[in-house]
Tab-separated table of C-alpha atoms in Angstrom:
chain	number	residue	atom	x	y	z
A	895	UNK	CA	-25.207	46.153	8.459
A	896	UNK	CA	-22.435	45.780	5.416
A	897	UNK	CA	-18.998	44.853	6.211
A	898	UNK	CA	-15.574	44.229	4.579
A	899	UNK	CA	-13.097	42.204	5.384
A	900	UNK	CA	-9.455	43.548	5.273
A	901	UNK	CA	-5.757	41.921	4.960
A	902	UNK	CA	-3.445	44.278	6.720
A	903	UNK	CA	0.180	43.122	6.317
A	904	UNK	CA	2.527	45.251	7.985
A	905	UNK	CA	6.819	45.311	7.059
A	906	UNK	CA	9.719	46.615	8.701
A	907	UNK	CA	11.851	47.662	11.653
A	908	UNK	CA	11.032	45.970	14.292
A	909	UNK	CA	10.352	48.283	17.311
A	910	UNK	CA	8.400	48.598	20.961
A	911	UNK	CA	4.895	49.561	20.664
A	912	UNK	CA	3.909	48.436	16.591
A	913	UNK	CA	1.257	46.217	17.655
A	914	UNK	CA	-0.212	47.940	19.971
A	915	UNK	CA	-0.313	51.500	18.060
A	916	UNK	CA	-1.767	49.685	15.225
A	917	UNK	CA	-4.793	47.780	16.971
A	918	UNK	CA	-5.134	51.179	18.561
A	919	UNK	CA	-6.449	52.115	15.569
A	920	UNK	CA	-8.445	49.486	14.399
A	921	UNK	CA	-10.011	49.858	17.998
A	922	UNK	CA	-11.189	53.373	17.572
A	923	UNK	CA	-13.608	52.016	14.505
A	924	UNK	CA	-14.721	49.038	16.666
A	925	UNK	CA	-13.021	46.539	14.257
A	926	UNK	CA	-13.134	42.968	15.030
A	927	UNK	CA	-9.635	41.101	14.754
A	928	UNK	CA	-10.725	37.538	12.680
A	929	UNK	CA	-6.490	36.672	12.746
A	930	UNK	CA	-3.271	37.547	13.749
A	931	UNK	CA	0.014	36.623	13.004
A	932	UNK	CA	3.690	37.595	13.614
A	933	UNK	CA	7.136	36.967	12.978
A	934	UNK	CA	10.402	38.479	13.170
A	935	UNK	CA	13.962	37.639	11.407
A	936	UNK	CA	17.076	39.859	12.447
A	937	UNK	CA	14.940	42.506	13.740
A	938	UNK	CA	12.845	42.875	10.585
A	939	UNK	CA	9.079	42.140	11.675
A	940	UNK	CA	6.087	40.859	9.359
A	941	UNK	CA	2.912	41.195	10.552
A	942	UNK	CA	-0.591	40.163	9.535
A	943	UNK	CA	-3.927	41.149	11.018
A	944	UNK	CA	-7.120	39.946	9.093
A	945	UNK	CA	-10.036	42.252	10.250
A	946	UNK	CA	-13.669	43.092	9.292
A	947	UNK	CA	-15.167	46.513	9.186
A	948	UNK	CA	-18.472	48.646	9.259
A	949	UNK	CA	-18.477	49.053	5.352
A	950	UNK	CA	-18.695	52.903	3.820
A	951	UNK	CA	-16.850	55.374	6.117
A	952	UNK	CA	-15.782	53.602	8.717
A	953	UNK	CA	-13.795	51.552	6.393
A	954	UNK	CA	-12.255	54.175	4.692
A	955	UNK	CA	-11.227	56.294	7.471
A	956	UNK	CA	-9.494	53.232	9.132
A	957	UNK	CA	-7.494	52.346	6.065
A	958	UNK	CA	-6.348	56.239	5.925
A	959	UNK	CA	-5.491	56.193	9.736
A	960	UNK	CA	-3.561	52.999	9.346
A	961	UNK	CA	-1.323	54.439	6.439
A	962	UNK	CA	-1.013	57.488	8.822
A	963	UNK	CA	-0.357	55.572	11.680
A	964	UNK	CA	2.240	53.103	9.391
A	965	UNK	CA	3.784	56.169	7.973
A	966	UNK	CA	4.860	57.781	11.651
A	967	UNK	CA	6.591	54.648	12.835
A	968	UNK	CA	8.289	54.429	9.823
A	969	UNK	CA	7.181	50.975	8.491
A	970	UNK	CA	4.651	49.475	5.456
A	971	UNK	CA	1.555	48.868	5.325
A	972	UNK	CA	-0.347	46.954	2.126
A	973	UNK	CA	-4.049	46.431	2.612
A	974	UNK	CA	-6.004	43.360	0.630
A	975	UNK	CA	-9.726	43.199	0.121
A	976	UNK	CA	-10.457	39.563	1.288
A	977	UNK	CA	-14.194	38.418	-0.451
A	978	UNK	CA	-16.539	36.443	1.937
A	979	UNK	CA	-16.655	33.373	0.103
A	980	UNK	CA	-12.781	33.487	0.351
A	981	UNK	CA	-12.699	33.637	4.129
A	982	UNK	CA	-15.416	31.193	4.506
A	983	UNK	CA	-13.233	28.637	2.296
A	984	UNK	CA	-10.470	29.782	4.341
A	985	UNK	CA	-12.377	29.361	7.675
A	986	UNK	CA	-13.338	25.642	6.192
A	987	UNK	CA	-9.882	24.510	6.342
A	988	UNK	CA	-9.583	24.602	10.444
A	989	UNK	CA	-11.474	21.004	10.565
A	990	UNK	CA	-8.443	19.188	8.105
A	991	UNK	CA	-5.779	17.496	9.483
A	992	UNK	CA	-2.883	18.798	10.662
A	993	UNK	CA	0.557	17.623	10.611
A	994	UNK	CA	4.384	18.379	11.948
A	995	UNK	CA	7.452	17.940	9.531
A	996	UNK	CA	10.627	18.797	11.637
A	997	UNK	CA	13.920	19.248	9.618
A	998	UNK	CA	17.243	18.072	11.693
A	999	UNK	CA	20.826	18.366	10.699
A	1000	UNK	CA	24.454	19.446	11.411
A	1001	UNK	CA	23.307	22.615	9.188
A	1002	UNK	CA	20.078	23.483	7.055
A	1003	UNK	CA	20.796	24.273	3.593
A	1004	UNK	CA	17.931	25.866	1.271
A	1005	UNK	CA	18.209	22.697	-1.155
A	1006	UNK	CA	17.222	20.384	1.464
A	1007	UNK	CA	14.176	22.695	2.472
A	1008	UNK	CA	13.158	23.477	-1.482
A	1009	UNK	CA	12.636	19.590	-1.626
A	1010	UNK	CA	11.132	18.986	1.705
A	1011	UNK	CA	8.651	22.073	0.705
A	1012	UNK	CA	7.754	20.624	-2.773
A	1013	UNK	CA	6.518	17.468	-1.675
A	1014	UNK	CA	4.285	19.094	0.684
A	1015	UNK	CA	3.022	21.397	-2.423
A	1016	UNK	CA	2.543	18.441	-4.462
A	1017	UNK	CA	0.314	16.896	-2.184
A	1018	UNK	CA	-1.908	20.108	-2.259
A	1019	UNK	CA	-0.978	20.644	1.667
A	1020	UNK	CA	-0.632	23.834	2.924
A	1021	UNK	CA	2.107	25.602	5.236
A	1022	UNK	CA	0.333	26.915	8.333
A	1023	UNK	CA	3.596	28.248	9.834
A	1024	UNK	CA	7.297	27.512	9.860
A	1025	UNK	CA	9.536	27.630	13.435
A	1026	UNK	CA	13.515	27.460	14.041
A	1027	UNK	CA	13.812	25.089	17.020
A	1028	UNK	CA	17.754	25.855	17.052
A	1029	UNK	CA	19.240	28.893	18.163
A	1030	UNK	CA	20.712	31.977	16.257
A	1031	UNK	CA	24.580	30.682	14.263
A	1032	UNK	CA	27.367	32.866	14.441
A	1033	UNK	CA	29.540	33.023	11.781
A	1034	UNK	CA	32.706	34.017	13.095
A	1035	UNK	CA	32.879	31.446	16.092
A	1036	UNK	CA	33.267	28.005	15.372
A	1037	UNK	CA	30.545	26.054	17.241
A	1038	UNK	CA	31.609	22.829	18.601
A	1039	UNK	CA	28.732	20.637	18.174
A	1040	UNK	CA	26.522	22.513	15.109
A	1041	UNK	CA	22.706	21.337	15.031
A	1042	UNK	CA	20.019	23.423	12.992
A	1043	UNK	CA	16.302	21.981	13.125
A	1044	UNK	CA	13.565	23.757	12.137
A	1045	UNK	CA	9.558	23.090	11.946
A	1046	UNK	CA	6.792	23.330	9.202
A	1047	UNK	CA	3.420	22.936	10.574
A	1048	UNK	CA	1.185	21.635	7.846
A	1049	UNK	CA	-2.694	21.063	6.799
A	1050	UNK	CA	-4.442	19.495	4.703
A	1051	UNK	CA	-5.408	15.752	3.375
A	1052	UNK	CA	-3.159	13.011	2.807
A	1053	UNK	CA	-4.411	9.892	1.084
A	1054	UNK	CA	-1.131	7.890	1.194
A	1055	UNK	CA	0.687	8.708	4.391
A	1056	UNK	CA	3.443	5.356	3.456
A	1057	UNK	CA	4.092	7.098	-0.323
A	1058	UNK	CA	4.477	10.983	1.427
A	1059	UNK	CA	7.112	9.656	4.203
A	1060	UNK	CA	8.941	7.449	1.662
A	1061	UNK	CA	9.830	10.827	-0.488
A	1062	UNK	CA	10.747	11.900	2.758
A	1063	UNK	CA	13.106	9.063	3.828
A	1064	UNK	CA	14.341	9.408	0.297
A	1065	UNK	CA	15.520	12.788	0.422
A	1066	UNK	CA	16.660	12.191	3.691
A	1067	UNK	CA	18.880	9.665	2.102
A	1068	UNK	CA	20.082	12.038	-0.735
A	1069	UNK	CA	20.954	15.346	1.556
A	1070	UNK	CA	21.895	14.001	4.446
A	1071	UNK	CA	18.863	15.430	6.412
A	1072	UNK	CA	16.942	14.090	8.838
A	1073	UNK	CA	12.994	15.010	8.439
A	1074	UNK	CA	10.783	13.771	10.440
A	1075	UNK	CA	6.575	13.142	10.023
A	1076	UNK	CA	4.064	13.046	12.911
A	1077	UNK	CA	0.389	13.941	13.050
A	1078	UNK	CA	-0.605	17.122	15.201
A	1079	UNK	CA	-2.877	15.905	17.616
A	1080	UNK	CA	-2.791	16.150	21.713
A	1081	UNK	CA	-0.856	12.971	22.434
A	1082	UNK	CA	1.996	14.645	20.195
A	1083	UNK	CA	1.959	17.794	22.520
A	1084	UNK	CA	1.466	15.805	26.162
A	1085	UNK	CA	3.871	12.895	26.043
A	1086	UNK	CA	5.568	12.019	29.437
A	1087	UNK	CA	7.465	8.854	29.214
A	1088	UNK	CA	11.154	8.357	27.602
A	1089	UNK	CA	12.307	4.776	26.978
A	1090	UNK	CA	15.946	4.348	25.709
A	1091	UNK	CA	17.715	1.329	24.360
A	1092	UNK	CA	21.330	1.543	26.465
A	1093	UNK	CA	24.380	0.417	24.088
A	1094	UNK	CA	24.529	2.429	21.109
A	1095	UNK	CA	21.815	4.840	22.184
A	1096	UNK	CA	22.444	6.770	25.249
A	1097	UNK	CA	25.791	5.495	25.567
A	1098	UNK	CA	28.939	5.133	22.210
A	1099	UNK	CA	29.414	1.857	22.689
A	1100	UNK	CA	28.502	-2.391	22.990
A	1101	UNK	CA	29.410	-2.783	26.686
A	1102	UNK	CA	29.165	-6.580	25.683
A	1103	UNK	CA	31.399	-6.086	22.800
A	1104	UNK	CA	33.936	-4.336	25.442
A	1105	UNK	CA	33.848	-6.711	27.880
A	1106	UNK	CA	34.797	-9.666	24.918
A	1107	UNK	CA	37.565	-7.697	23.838
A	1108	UNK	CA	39.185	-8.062	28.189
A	1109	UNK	CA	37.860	-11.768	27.890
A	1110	UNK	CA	39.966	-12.168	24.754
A	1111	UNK	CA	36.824	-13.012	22.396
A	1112	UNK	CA	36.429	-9.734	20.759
A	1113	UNK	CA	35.933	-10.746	17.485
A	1114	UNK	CA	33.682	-14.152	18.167
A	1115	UNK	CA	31.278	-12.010	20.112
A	1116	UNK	CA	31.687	-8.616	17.640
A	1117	UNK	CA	29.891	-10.581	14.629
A	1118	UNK	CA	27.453	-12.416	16.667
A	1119	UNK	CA	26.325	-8.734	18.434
A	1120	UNK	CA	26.225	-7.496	14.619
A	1121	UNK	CA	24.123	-10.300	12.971
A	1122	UNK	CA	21.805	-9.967	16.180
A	1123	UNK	CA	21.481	-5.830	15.838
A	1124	UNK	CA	21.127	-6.338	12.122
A	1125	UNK	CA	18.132	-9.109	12.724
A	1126	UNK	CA	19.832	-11.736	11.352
A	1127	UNK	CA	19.725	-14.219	14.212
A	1128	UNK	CA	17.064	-14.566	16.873
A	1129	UNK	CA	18.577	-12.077	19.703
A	1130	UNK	CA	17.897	-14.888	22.838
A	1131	UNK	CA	20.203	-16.948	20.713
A	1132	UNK	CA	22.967	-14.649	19.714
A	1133	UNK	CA	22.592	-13.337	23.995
A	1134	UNK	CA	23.395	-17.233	25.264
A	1135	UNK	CA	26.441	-18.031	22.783
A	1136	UNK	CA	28.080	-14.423	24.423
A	1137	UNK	CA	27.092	-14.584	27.771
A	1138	UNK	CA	28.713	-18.624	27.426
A	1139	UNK	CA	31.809	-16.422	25.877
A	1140	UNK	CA	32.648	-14.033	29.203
A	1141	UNK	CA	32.469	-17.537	31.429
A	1142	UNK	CA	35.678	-16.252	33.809
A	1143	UNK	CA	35.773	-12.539	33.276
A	1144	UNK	CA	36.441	-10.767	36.754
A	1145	UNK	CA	34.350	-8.368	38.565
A	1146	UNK	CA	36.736	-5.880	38.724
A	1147	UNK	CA	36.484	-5.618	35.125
A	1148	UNK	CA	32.659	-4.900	34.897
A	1149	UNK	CA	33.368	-1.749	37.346
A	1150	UNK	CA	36.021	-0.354	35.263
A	1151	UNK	CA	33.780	-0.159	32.288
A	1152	UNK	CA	31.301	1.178	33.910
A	1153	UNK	CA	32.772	4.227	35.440
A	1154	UNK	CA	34.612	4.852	31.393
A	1155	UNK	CA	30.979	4.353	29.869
A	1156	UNK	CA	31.084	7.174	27.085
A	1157	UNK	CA	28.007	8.834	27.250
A	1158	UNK	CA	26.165	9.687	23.948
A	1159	UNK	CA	26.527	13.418	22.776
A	1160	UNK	CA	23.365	15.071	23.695
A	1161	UNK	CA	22.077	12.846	26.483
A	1162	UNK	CA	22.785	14.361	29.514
A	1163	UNK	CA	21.206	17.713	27.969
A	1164	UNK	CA	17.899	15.348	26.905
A	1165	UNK	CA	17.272	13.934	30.252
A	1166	UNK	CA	17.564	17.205	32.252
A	1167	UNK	CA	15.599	18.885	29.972
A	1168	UNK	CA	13.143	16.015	30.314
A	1169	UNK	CA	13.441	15.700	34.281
A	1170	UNK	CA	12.508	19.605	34.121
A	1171	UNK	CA	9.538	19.591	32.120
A	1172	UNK	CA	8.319	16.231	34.695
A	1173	UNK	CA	8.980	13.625	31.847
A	1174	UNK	CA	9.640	10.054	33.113
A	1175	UNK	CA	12.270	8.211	31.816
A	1176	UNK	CA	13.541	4.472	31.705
A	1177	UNK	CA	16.273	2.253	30.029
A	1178	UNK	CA	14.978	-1.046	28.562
A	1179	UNK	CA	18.035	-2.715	27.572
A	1180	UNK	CA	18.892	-6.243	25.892
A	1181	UNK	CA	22.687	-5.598	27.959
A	1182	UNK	CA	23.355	-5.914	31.629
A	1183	UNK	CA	21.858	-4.026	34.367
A	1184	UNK	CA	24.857	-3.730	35.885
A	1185	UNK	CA	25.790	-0.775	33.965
A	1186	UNK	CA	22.074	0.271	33.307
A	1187	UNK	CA	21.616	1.130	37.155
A	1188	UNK	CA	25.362	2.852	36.817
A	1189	UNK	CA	23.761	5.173	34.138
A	1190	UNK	CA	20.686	5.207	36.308
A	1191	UNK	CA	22.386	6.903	38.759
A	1192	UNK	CA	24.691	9.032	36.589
A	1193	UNK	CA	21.774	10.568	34.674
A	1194	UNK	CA	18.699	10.448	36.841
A	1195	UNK	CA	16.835	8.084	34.910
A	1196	UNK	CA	13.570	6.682	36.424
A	1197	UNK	CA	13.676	2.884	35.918
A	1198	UNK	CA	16.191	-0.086	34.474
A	1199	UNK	CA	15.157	-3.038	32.787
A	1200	UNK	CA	17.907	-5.298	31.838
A	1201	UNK	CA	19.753	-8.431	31.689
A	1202	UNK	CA	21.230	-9.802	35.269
A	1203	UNK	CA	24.548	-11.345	35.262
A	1204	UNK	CA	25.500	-14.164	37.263
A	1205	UNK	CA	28.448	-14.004	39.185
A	1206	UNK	CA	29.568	-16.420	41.694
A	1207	UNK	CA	32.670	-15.651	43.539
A	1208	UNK	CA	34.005	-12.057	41.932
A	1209	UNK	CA	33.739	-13.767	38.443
A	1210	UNK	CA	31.261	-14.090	35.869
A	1211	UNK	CA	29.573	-17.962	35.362
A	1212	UNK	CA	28.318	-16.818	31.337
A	1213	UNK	CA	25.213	-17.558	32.403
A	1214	UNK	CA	22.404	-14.892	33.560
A	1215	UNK	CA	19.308	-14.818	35.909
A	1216	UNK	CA	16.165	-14.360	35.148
A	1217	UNK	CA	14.211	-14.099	31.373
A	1218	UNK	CA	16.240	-12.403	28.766
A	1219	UNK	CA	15.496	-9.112	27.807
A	1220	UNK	CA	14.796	-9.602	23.957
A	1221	UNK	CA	12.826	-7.046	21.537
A	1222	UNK	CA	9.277	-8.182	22.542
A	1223	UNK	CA	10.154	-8.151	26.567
A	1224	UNK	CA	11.231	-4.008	25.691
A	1225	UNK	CA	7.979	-4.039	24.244
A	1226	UNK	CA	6.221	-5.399	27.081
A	1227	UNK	CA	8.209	-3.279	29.253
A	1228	UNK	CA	6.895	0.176	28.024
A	1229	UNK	CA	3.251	-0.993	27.874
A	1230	UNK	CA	3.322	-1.810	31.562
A	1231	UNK	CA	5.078	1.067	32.400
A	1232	UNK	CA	2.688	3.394	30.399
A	1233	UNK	CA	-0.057	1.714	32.650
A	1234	UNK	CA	1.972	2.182	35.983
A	1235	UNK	CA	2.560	5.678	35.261
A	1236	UNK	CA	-1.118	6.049	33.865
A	1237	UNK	CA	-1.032	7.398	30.492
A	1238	UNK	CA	-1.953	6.548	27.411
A	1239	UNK	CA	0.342	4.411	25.182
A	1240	UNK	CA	0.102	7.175	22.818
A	1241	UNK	CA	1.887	9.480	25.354
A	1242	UNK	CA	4.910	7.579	24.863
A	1243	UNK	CA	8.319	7.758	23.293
A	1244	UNK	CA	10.564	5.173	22.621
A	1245	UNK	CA	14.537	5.346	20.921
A	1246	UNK	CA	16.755	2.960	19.957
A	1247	UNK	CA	19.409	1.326	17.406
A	1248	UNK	CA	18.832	-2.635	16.413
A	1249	UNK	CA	16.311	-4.441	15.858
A	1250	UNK	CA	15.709	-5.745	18.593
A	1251	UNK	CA	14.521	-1.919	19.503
A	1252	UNK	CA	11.821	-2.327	16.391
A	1253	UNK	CA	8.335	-3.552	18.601
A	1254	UNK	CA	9.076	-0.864	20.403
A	1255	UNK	CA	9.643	1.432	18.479
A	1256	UNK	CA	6.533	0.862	16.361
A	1257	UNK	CA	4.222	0.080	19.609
A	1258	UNK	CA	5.535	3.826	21.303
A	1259	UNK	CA	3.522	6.988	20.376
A	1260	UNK	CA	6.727	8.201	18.974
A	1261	UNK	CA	9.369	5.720	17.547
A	1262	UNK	CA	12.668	7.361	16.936
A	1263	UNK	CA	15.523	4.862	15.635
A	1264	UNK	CA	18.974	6.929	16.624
A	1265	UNK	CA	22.287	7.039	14.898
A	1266	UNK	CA	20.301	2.980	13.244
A	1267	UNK	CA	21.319	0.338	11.469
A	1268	UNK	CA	19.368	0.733	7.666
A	1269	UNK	CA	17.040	-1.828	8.278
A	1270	UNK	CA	15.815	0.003	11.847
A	1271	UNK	CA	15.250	3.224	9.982
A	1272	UNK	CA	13.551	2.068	7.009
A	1273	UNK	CA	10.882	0.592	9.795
A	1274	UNK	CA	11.113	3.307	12.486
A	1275	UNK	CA	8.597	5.784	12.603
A	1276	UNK	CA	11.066	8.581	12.903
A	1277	UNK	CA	15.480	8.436	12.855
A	1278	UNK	CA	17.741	10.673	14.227
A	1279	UNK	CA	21.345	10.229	12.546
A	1280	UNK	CA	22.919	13.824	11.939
A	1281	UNK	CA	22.970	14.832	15.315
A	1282	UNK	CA	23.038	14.174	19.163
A	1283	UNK	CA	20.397	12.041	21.468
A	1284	UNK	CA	18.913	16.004	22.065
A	1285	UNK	CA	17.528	15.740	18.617
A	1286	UNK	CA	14.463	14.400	20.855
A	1287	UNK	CA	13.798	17.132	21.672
A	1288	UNK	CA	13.492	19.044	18.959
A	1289	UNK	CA	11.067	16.521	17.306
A	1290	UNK	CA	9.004	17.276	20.527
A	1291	UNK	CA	9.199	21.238	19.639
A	1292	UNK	CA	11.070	22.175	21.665
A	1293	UNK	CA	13.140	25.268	21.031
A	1294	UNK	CA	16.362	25.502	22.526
A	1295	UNK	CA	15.524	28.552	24.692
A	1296	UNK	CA	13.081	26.052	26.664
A	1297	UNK	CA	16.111	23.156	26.910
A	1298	UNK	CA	19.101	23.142	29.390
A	1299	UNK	CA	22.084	23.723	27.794
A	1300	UNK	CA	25.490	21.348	28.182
């Protein structure tokens, strides 16, 4: 038997009850529901439902009774006459890639989405749907630490992935937006390991920088922790001229600055939020493990891997114990723990500064370079740098009514 195939899109006050009353209707005239869709902004709702029909009077009767319907519950209705060969072109479309582009910043302004939106259209992609991650902004109360993110979920081909995130990184650069690119596949949705660089990630400071400055060879160390983050010099060498530096530093020292370590804005909200939702989590650090297990314990992380001081007699020697945890070891570190925890590498998500956080960064399912040094984010797969460590989350879709709030 004939059929027709209907757009119904429905505007309005939202109220109780619209959705229902509505496929109420289409149920009476034994419709079949091919889509639905539905979103509401300040209590205005939009609503599509894509159905097909028993052509001739059925299809008449239920396009009167939906105007009818529309009419008593006081919103619009608009109905569109979809042609086969249009749905089946439509229904073609399901097997093409699909992709997430998550917007992150202090605040979202409609320039910085216009651009982010055009180079999707100029790559022929399509919008599927877009999502605010962030909750609702008051205007009237000042909020003390503003984030906005939002989420465009996208299909389509891409040819050139390197030339589509470049025009991202570039606008990122120009309006002060972070956007970040990932493909939509399972791995994306079911990670369950965290691995965080310490100094300069989940906590506002270079504990080895700090401890120089109470040894009295602040600056000597300062440059040669800044070449090394930069990737200037080889990080095993830049480690053994400042460990040689602290020779004589006291104990007492180390536990001071460890119990003032200022934790990173938006960490403490990350990791609870990740211990809830059964995420493992780790530090792989090139500083001391002496304050790594001190975080450990502060945050609830699941594992340390770090650099062991030597101390002899309440004092440090400047020498350490063990192999030095440089770039590669990190590397190594969250490949064997993906295996331990038995997941795929793909499941993984790795964030950090330098560059000794680069391999990885680029070996982690998801490689996000926070708050970096230029040369990190130009080779990270993703940056963070307008807002706190949480940011993480949001890249994960997460919307805040699913994350602990701090």
């Amino acid at each position: 038997m004939a059929s027709e195939i209907f757009l119904l899109n429905i505007s309005g006050q939202d109220k109780p009850g619209l959705t229902s009353s509505l496929t109420a209707v289409l149920s009476e005239y034994d419709a079949k529901i091919l889509d639905i869709g539905q979103a509401n902004i300040h209590d205005t709702l939009s609503l599509g439902i894509l159905f097909q029909i028993e052509s001739g009077k059925k299809s008449a009767a239920v396009l009167k009774d939906l105007l009818f319907k529309s009419y008593e519950l006081g919103i619009k209705a608009k109905f569109k006459p979809i042609p086969l060969t249009d749905y089946e072109n439509w229904v073609a479309l399901q097997g093409k890639d699909r992709y997430i582009v998550t917007l992150l910043g202090e605040k979202l302004s409609a320039k910085q989405i216009s651009e982010v939106t055009k180079v999707i259209s100029e790559k022929g992609l399509n919008i599927d749907a877009i999502k605010r991650l962030t909750g609702r902004v008051s205007l009237v109360k000042q909020d003390s630490y503003p984030k906005a993110s939002i989420q465009l979920s996208i299909r389509g081909a891409i040819h050139n992935k390197a030339e589509f995130t470049e025009k991202f990184m570039q606008i990122s650069r120009e309006l002060d937006v972070d956007i970040a690119f990932q493909e939509d596949t399972i791995f994306r949705r079911n990670k369950r390991l965290v691995c965080f660089d310490m100094d300069s990630t989940l906590i506002q400071t270079e504990v080895i920088d700090e401890l120089a400055e109470l040894a009295g060879v602040g600056e000597q160390v300062r440059k040669i922790t800044e070449s090394a983050m930069q990737g200037e010099i080889d990080f095993k060498e830049s480690f053994t001229e400042r460990m040689k530096l602290l020779k004589g530093l006291s104990e007492s020292v180390l536990e001071d600055v460890a119990i003032n370590l200022p934790i990173t804005k938006g960490a403490r909200r990350l990791i609870d939020t990740l211990k809830k939702y059964g995420f493992k989590t780790a530090i792989l650090s090139g500083g001391f493990t002496y304050f790594g297990r001190h975080l450990q314990k502060e945050l609830g992380i699941d594992y340390v891997f770090a650099n062991e001081l030597e101390i002899k007699d309440g004092f440090l020697t400047g020498n350490y114990i063990g192999e030095i945890v440089d770039g590669n070891k990190k590397a190594e570190y969250l490949q064997e723990l993906a295996i331990k925890e038995g997941i795929d590498i793909s499941q993984t998500i790795a964030v950090g500064d330098g560059a000794n956080d680069l391999p990885m960064l680029n070996l982690a399912g998801l490689g996000i370079a926070f708050h970096a040094k230029p040369m990190v984010k130009d080779n990270a797969q993703s940056a963070i740098s307008s807002i706190g460590l949480d940011g993480v989350l949001y890249l994960l879709g997460y919307h805040d009514k699913h994350i602990d709030l701090h």
